[in-house]
CSV table of C-alpha atoms in Angstrom, one decimal:
chain,number,residue,atom,x,y,z
A,1,UNK,CA,59.9,10.1,24.6
A,2,UNK,CA,63.6,10.6,24.9
A,3,UNK,CA,64.7,8.4,22.1
A,4,UNK,CA,62.4,9.8,19.5
A,5,UNK,CA,64.0,11.8,16.6
A,6,UNK,CA,63.4,15.6,16.7
A,7,UNK,CA,62.3,16.8,13.3
A,8,UNK,CA,61.3,20.3,12.7
A,9,UNK,CA,58.8,20.0,9.9
A,10,UNK,CA,55.4,18.3,10.8
A,11,UNK,CA,54.9,17.2,7.2
A,12,UNK,CA,58.3,15.4,7.3
A,13,UNK,CA,57.3,13.7,10.5
A,14,UNK,CA,54.1,12.3,9.0
A,15,UNK,CA,56.0,11.0,5.9
A,16,UNK,CA,58.4,9.0,8.1
A,17,UNK,CA,57.7,5.2,7.5
A,18,UNK,CA,57.1,2.8,10.4
A,19,UNK,CA,59.7,0.3,11.3
A,20,UNK,CA,57.2,-2.5,11.0
A,21,UNK,CA,54.3,-3.5,8.5
A,22,UNK,CA,51.4,-1.0,9.2
A,23,UNK,CA,48.9,-4.0,8.8
A,24,UNK,CA,50.1,-5.1,12.3
A,25,UNK,CA,48.6,-1.9,13.8
A,26,UNK,CA,45.3,-3.0,12.2
A,27,UNK,CA,45.6,-6.4,13.8
A,28,UNK,CA,46.1,-4.7,17.1
A,29,UNK,CA,43.1,-2.5,16.7
A,30,UNK,CA,40.8,-5.4,15.5
A,31,UNK,CA,41.9,-7.6,18.4
A,32,UNK,CA,41.2,-4.7,20.8
A,33,UNK,CA,37.8,-4.1,19.2
A,34,UNK,CA,36.7,-7.7,19.6
A,35,UNK,CA,37.8,-7.8,23.3
A,36,UNK,CA,36.0,-4.4,24.1
A,37,UNK,CA,32.9,-5.3,22.3
A,38,UNK,CA,32.1,-8.2,24.5
A,39,UNK,CA,32.9,-6.1,27.7
A,40,UNK,CA,30.7,-3.2,26.5
A,41,UNK,CA,27.8,-5.5,25.7
A,42,UNK,CA,27.9,-6.8,29.2
A,43,UNK,CA,28.4,-3.4,30.8
A,44,UNK,CA,25.2,-2.1,29.2
A,45,UNK,CA,23.1,-5.2,29.7
A,46,UNK,CA,23.8,-6.2,33.3
A,47,UNK,CA,21.8,-3.3,34.6
A,48,UNK,CA,18.8,-4.2,32.6
A,49,UNK,CA,19.0,-7.8,33.7
A,50,UNK,CA,19.1,-6.8,37.4
A,51,UNK,CA,16.2,-4.3,37.2
A,52,UNK,CA,14.2,-7.0,35.4
A,53,UNK,CA,15.0,-9.6,38.1
A,54,UNK,CA,14.0,-7.2,40.9
A,55,UNK,CA,11.8,-4.4,39.7
A,56,UNK,CA,11.2,-1.1,41.5
A,57,UNK,CA,14.6,-1.1,43.2
A,58,UNK,CA,18.2,-0.2,42.2
A,59,UNK,CA,19.6,-2.5,44.9
A,60,UNK,CA,20.6,-5.5,42.8
A,61,UNK,CA,22.1,-3.3,40.1
A,62,UNK,CA,24.0,-1.3,42.8
A,63,UNK,CA,25.2,-4.5,44.5
A,64,UNK,CA,26.6,-5.7,41.2
A,65,UNK,CA,28.5,-2.6,40.8
A,66,UNK,CA,29.8,-2.8,44.4
A,67,UNK,CA,31.2,-6.2,43.8
A,68,UNK,CA,32.8,-5.4,40.5
A,69,UNK,CA,34.2,-2.1,41.6
A,70,UNK,CA,35.5,-3.5,44.9
A,71,UNK,CA,37.2,-6.3,43.3
A,72,UNK,CA,39.1,-4.0,40.9
A,73,UNK,CA,39.9,-1.5,43.8
A,74,UNK,CA,41.3,-4.2,45.9
A,75,UNK,CA,43.0,-6.4,43.4
A,76,UNK,CA,43.8,-3.7,40.8
A,77,UNK,CA,47.4,-2.8,42.0
A,78,UNK,CA,48.2,-6.5,42.2
A,79,UNK,CA,47.0,-7.0,38.7
A,80,UNK,CA,49.3,-4.2,37.6
A,81,UNK,CA,52.2,-5.9,39.5
A,82,UNK,CA,51.4,-9.2,37.8
A,83,UNK,CA,51.3,-7.6,34.3
A,84,UNK,CA,54.6,-6.0,35.1
A,85,UNK,CA,56.1,-9.3,36.2
A,86,UNK,CA,54.8,-11.8,33.6
A,87,UNK,CA,55.9,-12.0,30.1
A,88,UNK,CA,53.5,-10.5,27.4
A,89,UNK,CA,52.5,-13.8,26.1
A,90,UNK,CA,51.5,-15.2,29.6
A,91,UNK,CA,49.5,-12.0,30.3
A,92,UNK,CA,47.9,-12.2,26.9
A,93,UNK,CA,46.7,-15.8,27.4
A,94,UNK,CA,45.5,-15.2,31.0
A,95,UNK,CA,43.6,-12.1,30.0
A,96,UNK,CA,41.8,-13.5,27.0
A,97,UNK,CA,41.0,-16.9,28.5
A,98,UNK,CA,39.6,-15.5,31.8
A,99,UNK,CA,37.7,-12.6,30.2
A,100,UNK,CA,35.8,-14.5,27.6
A,101,UNK,CA,35.2,-17.5,29.9
A,102,UNK,CA,33.9,-15.3,32.7
A,103,UNK,CA,31.5,-13.3,30.4
A,104,UNK,CA,30.3,-16.7,29.0
A,105,UNK,CA,29.5,-18.0,32.4
A,106,UNK,CA,27.7,-14.7,33.3
A,107,UNK,CA,25.6,-14.8,30.2
A,108,UNK,CA,24.6,-18.4,30.7
A,109,UNK,CA,23.7,-17.8,34.3
A,110,UNK,CA,21.5,-14.8,33.2
A,111,UNK,CA,19.8,-17.1,30.7
A,112,UNK,CA,19.0,-19.7,33.4
A,113,UNK,CA,17.7,-17.0,35.8
A,114,UNK,CA,15.4,-15.5,33.0
A,115,UNK,CA,14.1,-18.9,31.9
A,116,UNK,CA,13.2,-20.0,35.5
A,117,UNK,CA,11.3,-16.8,36.6
A,118,UNK,CA,9.7,-18.4,39.7
A,119,UNK,CA,12.9,-19.4,41.2
A,120,UNK,CA,13.0,-16.3,43.5
A,121,UNK,CA,9.8,-17.3,45.1
A,122,UNK,CA,10.2,-21.1,45.1
A,123,UNK,CA,13.8,-21.5,46.1
A,124,UNK,CA,15.4,-18.2,47.3
A,125,UNK,CA,18.7,-20.0,48.0
A,126,UNK,CA,19.1,-21.0,44.4
A,127,UNK,CA,18.2,-17.5,43.3
A,128,UNK,CA,20.9,-16.0,45.5
A,129,UNK,CA,23.4,-18.5,44.2
A,130,UNK,CA,22.6,-17.3,40.6
A,131,UNK,CA,23.0,-13.7,41.6
A,132,UNK,CA,26.3,-14.5,43.3
A,133,UNK,CA,27.6,-16.5,40.4
A,134,UNK,CA,26.7,-13.5,38.0
A,135,UNK,CA,28.6,-11.1,40.3
A,136,UNK,CA,31.6,-13.2,40.7
A,137,UNK,CA,31.9,-13.9,36.9
A,138,UNK,CA,31.4,-10.3,36.2
A,139,UNK,CA,34.1,-9.3,38.7
A,140,UNK,CA,36.6,-11.8,37.2
A,141,UNK,CA,35.8,-10.5,33.8
A,142,UNK,CA,36.3,-6.9,34.9
A,143,UNK,CA,39.8,-7.8,36.3
A,144,UNK,CA,40.7,-9.6,33.1
A,145,UNK,CA,39.6,-6.6,31.2
A,146,UNK,CA,41.8,-4.4,33.4
A,147,UNK,CA,44.8,-6.6,32.7
A,148,UNK,CA,44.2,-6.3,28.9
A,149,UNK,CA,43.8,-2.5,29.3
A,150,UNK,CA,47.1,-2.2,31.1
A,151,UNK,CA,48.8,-4.5,28.5
A,152,UNK,CA,47.6,-2.8,25.4
A,153,UNK,CA,46.9,0.9,26.4
A,154,UNK,CA,49.7,1.4,28.9
A,155,UNK,CA,52.4,-0.9,27.7
A,156,UNK,CA,52.2,-2.1,24.1
A,157,UNK,CA,51.2,1.3,22.7
A,158,UNK,CA,54.2,3.0,24.4
A,159,UNK,CA,56.7,0.2,23.3
A,160,UNK,CA,55.4,0.2,19.7
A,161,UNK,CA,55.7,4.0,19.4
A,162,UNK,CA,59.2,4.2,20.7
A,163,UNK,CA,61.6,5.0,17.9
A,164,UNK,CA,58.8,6.3,15.7
A,165,UNK,CA,58.0,10.0,15.0
A,166,UNK,CA,56.4,11.8,17.9
A,167,UNK,CA,52.8,11.8,16.4
A,168,UNK,CA,52.6,8.1,16.5
A,169,UNK,CA,51.8,7.9,20.2
A,170,UNK,CA,49.1,10.6,20.1
A,171,UNK,CA,47.5,8.8,17.0
A,172,UNK,CA,47.7,5.4,18.6
A,173,UNK,CA,46.1,6.6,21.9
A,174,UNK,CA,43.3,8.4,19.9
A,175,UNK,CA,42.6,5.3,17.9
A,176,UNK,CA,42.5,2.9,20.8
A,177,UNK,CA,40.1,5.3,22.6
A,178,UNK,CA,38.1,5.6,19.4
A,179,UNK,CA,37.7,1.8,19.2
A,180,UNK,CA,36.5,1.7,22.8
A,181,UNK,CA,33.9,4.4,22.0
A,182,UNK,CA,32.8,2.8,18.9
A,183,UNK,CA,32.1,-0.3,21.0
A,184,UNK,CA,30.3,1.8,23.5
A,185,UNK,CA,28.3,3.3,20.5
A,186,UNK,CA,27.2,0.1,18.8
A,187,UNK,CA,27.2,-2.6,21.5
A,188,UNK,CA,24.4,-0.9,23.5
A,189,UNK,CA,22.4,-0.2,20.4
A,190,UNK,CA,22.6,-3.8,19.3
A,191,UNK,CA,21.9,-5.0,22.8
A,192,UNK,CA,19.0,-2.5,23.3
A,193,UNK,CA,17.3,-3.7,20.0
A,194,UNK,CA,17.6,-7.3,20.9
A,195,UNK,CA,16.2,-6.7,24.3
A,196,UNK,CA,13.3,-4.5,23.0
A,197,UNK,CA,12.4,-6.5,20.0
A,198,UNK,CA,13.4,-10.1,20.9
A,199,UNK,CA,13.9,-10.7,24.6
A,200,UNK,CA,16.4,-10.3,27.5
A,201,UNK,CA,17.1,-14.0,27.3
A,202,UNK,CA,18.2,-13.7,23.6
A,203,UNK,CA,20.5,-10.8,24.5
A,204,UNK,CA,22.2,-12.8,27.3
A,205,UNK,CA,22.6,-15.8,25.0
A,206,UNK,CA,24.1,-13.6,22.2
A,207,UNK,CA,26.7,-12.4,24.8
A,208,UNK,CA,27.7,-15.9,25.8
A,209,UNK,CA,28.0,-17.1,22.2
A,210,UNK,CA,30.0,-13.9,21.2
A,211,UNK,CA,32.7,-14.8,23.8
A,212,UNK,CA,32.9,-18.3,22.7
A,213,UNK,CA,33.5,-17.5,19.1
A,214,UNK,CA,35.7,-14.5,19.4
A,215,UNK,CA,38.5,-15.7,21.8
A,216,UNK,CA,40.5,-17.7,19.2
A,217,UNK,CA,40.4,-14.8,16.7
A,218,UNK,CA,41.5,-12.3,19.3
A,219,UNK,CA,44.5,-14.5,20.3
A,220,UNK,CA,45.6,-15.0,16.8
A,221,UNK,CA,45.5,-11.3,15.9
A,222,UNK,CA,47.4,-10.2,19.1
A,223,UNK,CA,50.0,-12.9,18.8
A,224,UNK,CA,50.6,-11.8,15.2
A,225,UNK,CA,51.3,-8.3,16.4
A,226,UNK,CA,53.6,-9.6,19.1
A,227,UNK,CA,55.6,-11.8,16.7
A,228,UNK,CA,55.7,-9.1,14.0
A,229,UNK,CA,57.1,-6.2,16.1
A,230,UNK,CA,60.5,-7.1,17.5
A,231,UNK,CA,60.3,-4.2,20.1
A,232,UNK,CA,57.5,-6.1,22.0
A,233,UNK,CA,59.6,-9.4,22.4
A,234,UNK,CA,62.6,-7.4,23.4
A,235,UNK,CA,60.6,-5.5,26.0
A,236,UNK,CA,59.2,-8.7,27.2
A,237,UNK,CA,62.6,-10.2,27.7
A,238,UNK,CA,63.8,-7.1,29.6
A,239,UNK,CA,60.9,-7.5,31.9
A,240,UNK,CA,62.0,-11.2,32.8
A,241,UNK,CA,65.5,-10.0,33.5
A,242,UNK,CA,64.2,-7.1,35.6
A,243,UNK,CA,62.2,-9.4,37.8
A,244,UNK,CA,65.2,-11.6,38.6
A,245,UNK,CA,67.1,-10.7,41.8
A,246,UNK,CA,70.5,-8.9,41.3
A,247,UNK,CA,73.8,-10.2,42.7
A,248,UNK,CA,73.6,-7.6,45.6
A,249,UNK,CA,70.2,-8.7,46.5
A,250,UNK,CA,71.2,-12.4,46.5
A,251,UNK,CA,74.3,-11.6,48.7
A,252,UNK,CA,72.2,-9.6,51.2
A,253,UNK,CA,69.7,-12.5,51.4
A,254,UNK,CA,72.5,-15.0,52.0
A,255,UNK,CA,74.0,-12.8,54.7
A,256,UNK,CA,70.7,-12.5,56.4
A,257,UNK,CA,70.1,-16.2,56.4
A,258,UNK,CA,73.6,-16.8,57.8
A,259,UNK,CA,73.2,-14.3,60.6
A,260,UNK,CA,69.8,-15.8,61.5
A,261,UNK,CA,71.6,-19.0,62.5
A,262,UNK,CA,74.1,-17.4,64.8
A,263,UNK,CA,72.0,-15.1,66.9
A,264,UNK,CA,72.4,-15.4,70.6
A,265,UNK,CA,70.1,-14.4,73.5
A,266,UNK,CA,71.8,-11.0,73.7
A,267,UNK,CA,71.5,-10.4,70.0
A,268,UNK,CA,67.7,-10.6,70.3
A,269,UNK,CA,67.4,-7.5,72.4
A,270,UNK,CA,68.3,-4.9,69.6
A,271,UNK,CA,66.0,-6.8,67.2
A,272,UNK,CA,63.2,-6.3,69.6
A,273,UNK,CA,63.8,-2.6,69.6
A,274,UNK,CA,63.6,-2.4,65.8
A,275,UNK,CA,60.5,-4.6,65.4
A,276,UNK,CA,58.5,-1.6,64.3
A,277,UNK,CA,60.9,-0.6,61.6
A,278,UNK,CA,61.0,-4.2,60.3
A,279,UNK,CA,57.1,-4.4,60.2
A,280,UNK,CA,57.0,-1.1,58.2
A,281,UNK,CA,59.7,-2.4,55.8
A,282,UNK,CA,57.8,-5.7,55.2
A,283,UNK,CA,54.5,-4.0,54.7
A,284,UNK,CA,56.1,-1.6,52.2
A,285,UNK,CA,57.3,-4.7,50.3
A,286,UNK,CA,53.7,-6.1,50.0
A,287,UNK,CA,52.6,-5.6,46.4
A,288,UNK,CA,49.6,-3.6,47.2
A,289,UNK,CA,51.2,-1.1,49.4
A,290,UNK,CA,54.4,-0.7,47.4
A,291,UNK,CA,52.3,-0.1,44.2
A,292,UNK,CA,50.5,2.7,45.9
A,293,UNK,CA,53.7,4.1,47.2
A,294,UNK,CA,55.1,4.1,43.6
A,295,UNK,CA,51.9,5.9,42.3
A,296,UNK,CA,51.9,8.7,44.9
A,297,UNK,CA,55.6,9.5,44.1
A,298,UNK,CA,54.8,10.3,40.5
A,299,UNK,CA,54.6,13.9,39.3
A,300,UNK,CA,51.3,13.2,37.6
A,301,UNK,CA,49.5,12.1,40.8
A,302,UNK,CA,47.1,15.1,40.8
A,303,UNK,CA,45.9,14.6,37.1
A,304,UNK,CA,45.4,10.9,38.1
A,305,UNK,CA,43.3,11.6,41.1
A,306,UNK,CA,41.3,14.2,39.1
A,307,UNK,CA,40.6,11.5,36.4
A,308,UNK,CA,39.6,9.0,39.1
A,309,UNK,CA,37.2,11.4,40.6
A,310,UNK,CA,35.3,11.5,37.4
A,311,UNK,CA,34.3,7.8,38.1
A,312,UNK,CA,32.3,8.9,41.2
A,313,UNK,CA,29.3,9.9,39.2
A,314,UNK,CA,25.9,8.7,38.1
A,315,UNK,CA,26.0,11.1,35.1
A,316,UNK,CA,27.0,8.5,32.6
A,317,UNK,CA,25.0,5.8,30.8
A,318,UNK,CA,26.1,3.3,33.4
A,319,UNK,CA,24.1,0.8,35.4
A,320,UNK,CA,22.4,3.2,37.9
A,321,UNK,CA,21.4,5.9,35.4
A,322,UNK,CA,20.2,3.1,32.9
A,323,UNK,CA,18.1,1.5,35.7
A,324,UNK,CA,16.8,4.9,36.7
A,325,UNK,CA,15.7,5.8,33.1
A,326,UNK,CA,14.0,2.4,32.7
A,327,UNK,CA,12.1,3.0,35.9
A,328,UNK,CA,11.0,6.4,34.4
A,329,UNK,CA,9.6,4.5,31.4
A,330,UNK,CA,12.2,5.2,28.9
A,331,UNK,CA,12.4,2.1,26.4
A,332,UNK,CA,15.6,0.1,26.4
A,333,UNK,CA,16.3,0.8,22.7
A,334,UNK,CA,15.9,4.7,23.3
A,335,UNK,CA,18.5,4.4,26.1
A,336,UNK,CA,20.8,2.4,23.7
A,337,UNK,CA,20.5,5.0,21.0
A,338,UNK,CA,21.1,7.8,23.5
A,339,UNK,CA,24.2,5.9,24.7
A,340,UNK,CA,25.2,5.5,21.1
A,341,UNK,CA,24.9,9.3,20.5
A,342,UNK,CA,27.0,9.8,23.6
A,343,UNK,CA,29.7,7.5,22.3
A,344,UNK,CA,29.5,9.2,18.9
A,345,UNK,CA,30.4,12.5,20.6
A,346,UNK,CA,33.2,10.7,22.3
A,347,UNK,CA,34.5,9.5,19.1
A,348,UNK,CA,34.6,13.1,17.8
A,349,UNK,CA,36.7,13.9,20.8
A,350,UNK,CA,39.3,11.4,19.7
A,351,UNK,CA,39.5,13.2,16.3
A,352,UNK,CA,39.5,16.7,18.1
A,353,UNK,CA,42.0,15.8,20.7
A,354,UNK,CA,45.3,15.4,18.4
A,355,UNK,CA,44.3,18.8,16.7
A,356,UNK,CA,44.0,20.6,20.2
A,357,UNK,CA,47.0,18.8,21.7
A,358,UNK,CA,49.2,20.0,18.8
A,359,UNK,CA,48.0,23.6,19.2
A,360,UNK,CA,47.6,24.0,23.0
A,361,UNK,CA,49.8,21.3,24.5
A,362,UNK,CA,48.7,18.2,26.5
A,363,UNK,CA,48.4,20.1,29.8
A,364,UNK,CA,46.2,22.9,28.5
A,365,UNK,CA,44.0,20.6,26.4
A,366,UNK,CA,43.2,18.8,29.6
A,367,UNK,CA,42.3,22.1,31.4
A,368,UNK,CA,39.9,23.2,28.6
A,369,UNK,CA,38.4,19.7,28.4
A,370,UNK,CA,37.5,19.1,32.1
A,371,UNK,CA,35.9,22.6,32.4
A,372,UNK,CA,33.9,22.1,29.3
A,373,UNK,CA,32.6,18.7,30.7
A,374,UNK,CA,31.6,20.5,33.9
A,375,UNK,CA,29.6,23.1,31.8
A,376,UNK,CA,27.6,20.4,30.1
A,377,UNK,CA,26.8,18.6,33.3
A,378,UNK,CA,25.2,21.7,34.7
A,379,UNK,CA,22.4,21.0,32.2
A,380,UNK,CA,21.8,17.6,33.9
A,381,UNK,CA,21.4,19.4,37.3
A,382,UNK,CA,18.9,21.8,35.6
A,383,UNK,CA,16.9,18.8,34.5
A,384,UNK,CA,15.9,18.3,38.2
A,385,UNK,CA,13.5,21.2,38.1
A,386,UNK,CA,11.8,20.3,34.8
A,387,UNK,CA,8.2,19.4,35.8
A,388,UNK,CA,7.7,17.0,32.9
A,389,UNK,CA,9.2,13.7,33.7
A,390,UNK,CA,9.9,12.7,30.1
A,391,UNK,CA,11.4,16.0,29.2
A,392,UNK,CA,13.6,15.9,32.4
A,393,UNK,CA,14.9,12.5,31.3
A,394,UNK,CA,15.7,13.6,27.8
A,395,UNK,CA,17.4,16.8,29.1
A,396,UNK,CA,19.4,14.6,31.4
A,397,UNK,CA,20.5,12.2,28.6
A,398,UNK,CA,21.4,15.3,26.4
A,399,UNK,CA,23.6,16.9,29.1
A,400,UNK,CA,25.4,13.5,29.7
A,401,UNK,CA,25.9,13.0,26.0
A,402,UNK,CA,27.5,16.5,25.4
A,403,UNK,CA,29.8,16.1,28.4
A,404,UNK,CA,31.5,13.2,26.7
A,405,UNK,CA,33.4,15.5,24.4
A,406,UNK,CA,35.3,17.0,27.3
A,407,UNK,CA,35.5,13.8,29.3
A,408,UNK,CA,37.2,11.8,26.7
A,409,UNK,CA,39.6,14.5,25.7
A,410,UNK,CA,40.6,14.9,29.4
A,411,UNK,CA,41.0,11.2,29.6
A,412,UNK,CA,43.4,11.2,26.6
A,413,UNK,CA,45.3,14.1,28.0
A,414,UNK,CA,45.9,12.4,31.4
A,415,UNK,CA,46.9,9.1,29.9
A,416,UNK,CA,49.4,10.8,27.6
A,417,UNK,CA,50.8,12.7,30.6
A,418,UNK,CA,51.3,9.4,32.4
A,419,UNK,CA,52.8,7.7,29.3
A,420,UNK,CA,55.3,10.6,28.8
A,421,UNK,CA,56.2,11.2,32.5
A,422,UNK,CA,56.1,7.7,34.3
A,423,UNK,CA,59.3,5.7,34.0
A,424,UNK,CA,59.2,2.4,32.1
A,425,UNK,CA,59.7,0.3,35.1
A,426,UNK,CA,56.7,1.8,36.8
A,427,UNK,CA,54.1,2.1,34.0
A,428,UNK,CA,52.2,-1.1,34.6
A,429,UNK,CA,52.2,-0.5,38.4
A,430,UNK,CA,50.9,3.1,38.0
A,431,UNK,CA,48.3,1.9,35.5
A,432,UNK,CA,47.1,-0.7,37.9
A,433,UNK,CA,46.8,1.7,40.8
A,434,UNK,CA,45.1,4.2,38.6
A,435,UNK,CA,42.4,1.7,37.6
A,436,UNK,CA,42.1,0.7,41.2
A,437,UNK,CA,41.6,4.2,42.4
A,438,UNK,CA,39.0,4.7,39.6
A,439,UNK,CA,37.3,1.6,40.8
A,440,UNK,CA,37.3,2.9,44.5
A,441,UNK,CA,35.4,5.9,43.3
A,442,UNK,CA,33.1,3.9,41.1
A,443,UNK,CA,32.5,1.6,44.1
A,444,UNK,CA,31.6,4.7,46.1
A,445,UNK,CA,29.0,5.5,43.4
A,446,UNK,CA,27.4,2.2,43.9
A,447,UNK,CA,27.4,2.4,47.6
A,448,UNK,CA,25.6,5.6,47.3
A,449,UNK,CA,23.2,3.9,44.9
A,450,UNK,CA,22.4,1.3,47.7
A,451,UNK,CA,22.0,4.0,50.3
A,452,UNK,CA,19.7,6.1,47.9
A,453,UNK,CA,18.1,3.2,46.2
A,454,UNK,CA,14.7,4.8,45.5
A,455,UNK,CA,14.7,6.0,42.0
A,456,UNK,CA,12.6,9.0,43.0
A,457,UNK,CA,15.7,10.3,44.9
A,458,UNK,CA,17.9,10.0,41.9
A,459,UNK,CA,18.2,13.8,41.8
A,460,UNK,CA,20.3,13.7,45.0
A,461,UNK,CA,22.9,11.5,43.2
A,462,UNK,CA,22.9,14.0,40.2
A,463,UNK,CA,23.8,16.9,42.4
A,464,UNK,CA,26.5,14.9,44.3
A,465,UNK,CA,28.0,13.9,41.0
A,466,UNK,CA,28.4,17.5,39.8
A,467,UNK,CA,30.1,18.4,43.1
A,468,UNK,CA,32.7,15.7,42.6
A,469,UNK,CA,33.4,16.8,39.1
A,470,UNK,CA,33.9,20.3,40.3
A,471,UNK,CA,36.5,19.0,42.8
A,472,UNK,CA,38.3,17.1,39.9
A,473,UNK,CA,38.4,20.2,37.8
A,474,UNK,CA,39.8,22.2,40.7
A,475,UNK,CA,42.5,19.6,41.4
A,476,UNK,CA,43.7,19.6,37.8
A,477,UNK,CA,43.7,23.4,37.7
A,478,UNK,CA,46.0,23.3,40.8
A,479,UNK,CA,48.3,20.9,39.0
A,480,UNK,CA,48.3,23.2,36.0
A,481,UNK,CA,49.1,26.3,38.1
A,482,UNK,CA,51.9,24.3,39.9
A,483,UNK,CA,53.6,23.3,36.7
A,484,UNK,CA,53.0,26.5,34.6
A,485,UNK,CA,52.6,29.1,37.4
A,486,UNK,CA,49.5,30.4,35.6
A,487,UNK,CA,46.1,29.1,34.2
A,488,UNK,CA,45.4,31.5,31.3
A,489,UNK,CA,47.4,33.9,29.2
A,490,UNK,CA,45.6,37.1,30.4
A,491,UNK,CA,47.5,39.2,28.0
A,492,UNK,CA,45.9,37.2,25.1
A,493,UNK,CA,42.5,37.3,26.5
A,494,UNK,CA,42.4,41.1,26.9
A,495,UNK,CA,42.2,41.9,23.1
A,496,UNK,CA,39.4,39.4,22.9
A,497,UNK,CA,37.5,41.0,25.6
A,498,UNK,CA,37.9,44.5,24.0
A,499,UNK,CA,36.5,43.0,20.7
A,500,UNK,CA,33.6,41.5,22.6
A,501,UNK,CA,32.6,44.7,24.3
A,502,UNK,CA,33.0,46.7,21.1
């Protein structure tokens, strides 16, 4: 950031004290952990609930993914606009209340659906109503989680790090991502053991109770951070002033209203000629379209698109792959452990990223990360030709787990580029559109899951996923070449090649 002090010695940078009590950062991290834990429990379990309700088909699991992703894709830019418009306190309250209440309703509805197993055959209308309520509650919970992600990861982290030494932003980004991956590690393991050794009903009930009990603690922790760091309240006031119309905008509106009262019949003719221009101007003022316009004008649009393309994949421990593994006979607790191992590798990425970023730069760290992810995913494609079904499943899970190292380092690299290069006034908007674009690609994955709903044809989705990751890697490489005019230092690689051949 421009207002950070430039210090030549890295050790001296690390010794610089923070301008606020360090315990407030711990409050921020714990509050973020509590919010992410509930979301990760639901994210893992919903696929198992749906495959249990309707066995031998991925249709219900894919339909839920379509609803959740479509809602984020359509409403995501508007959420970004609202986060940018409202004060921090209002966004915080809306986020925590709607997220926890939505997951509580979703968990309670799943309990009712599992307790009354015959409802599908006895009263199909009630069954569909339960499914619809689960989908709507999950979608609202996903939108609330998006608002919290934009608030904490794209806004608060940047505001808190301003005025601190340069390493603070990188360290906070890595810690926030590490917390998310820790939740991704332990929440599925806990849910998997509850499902395998107690019951599906017990896991849904646990989810509902968690969201009831944790919301008050989350609010107290995050409000303590807001009240304890003056930069947050100052930034919140700036947002309020920025949303108010300026004197020139007020005068232009007044002039337009006056002129509208004095238009004669002859004056209407030139207005008719310019109707197309006015329609275009009005459309551009709509929050959704104006947000996309702001996003496409950014210098980091290609890295953002490359990151979003990585969401068009079944090569993750998401709903579709989880349902496919269950169909192949893999126990839920094994899937939970595999997902935990995957998250552990992702956590290692959050420790490795600051080291590589300090040595290679953010741009080059992203380049090496995305191509290392691609290399690991080739193993997943190779699992298609393994004759033993159990061996193929374990090879698939192993390739996905290893690819998380490159994936999360690439994610951190792109996020930091956006934080550094996107203007303050556009950060929330760009964050909302980025999450919307990611959801569009995620939605496309679930649409493909509905089209190719037979678990026996899951191999087709694996190949399609690798092709999309290849496209993402190529797009990011184009961005690197456009910025740096080269991809690799060939003169540095030549001595290494000579050593290898010797």
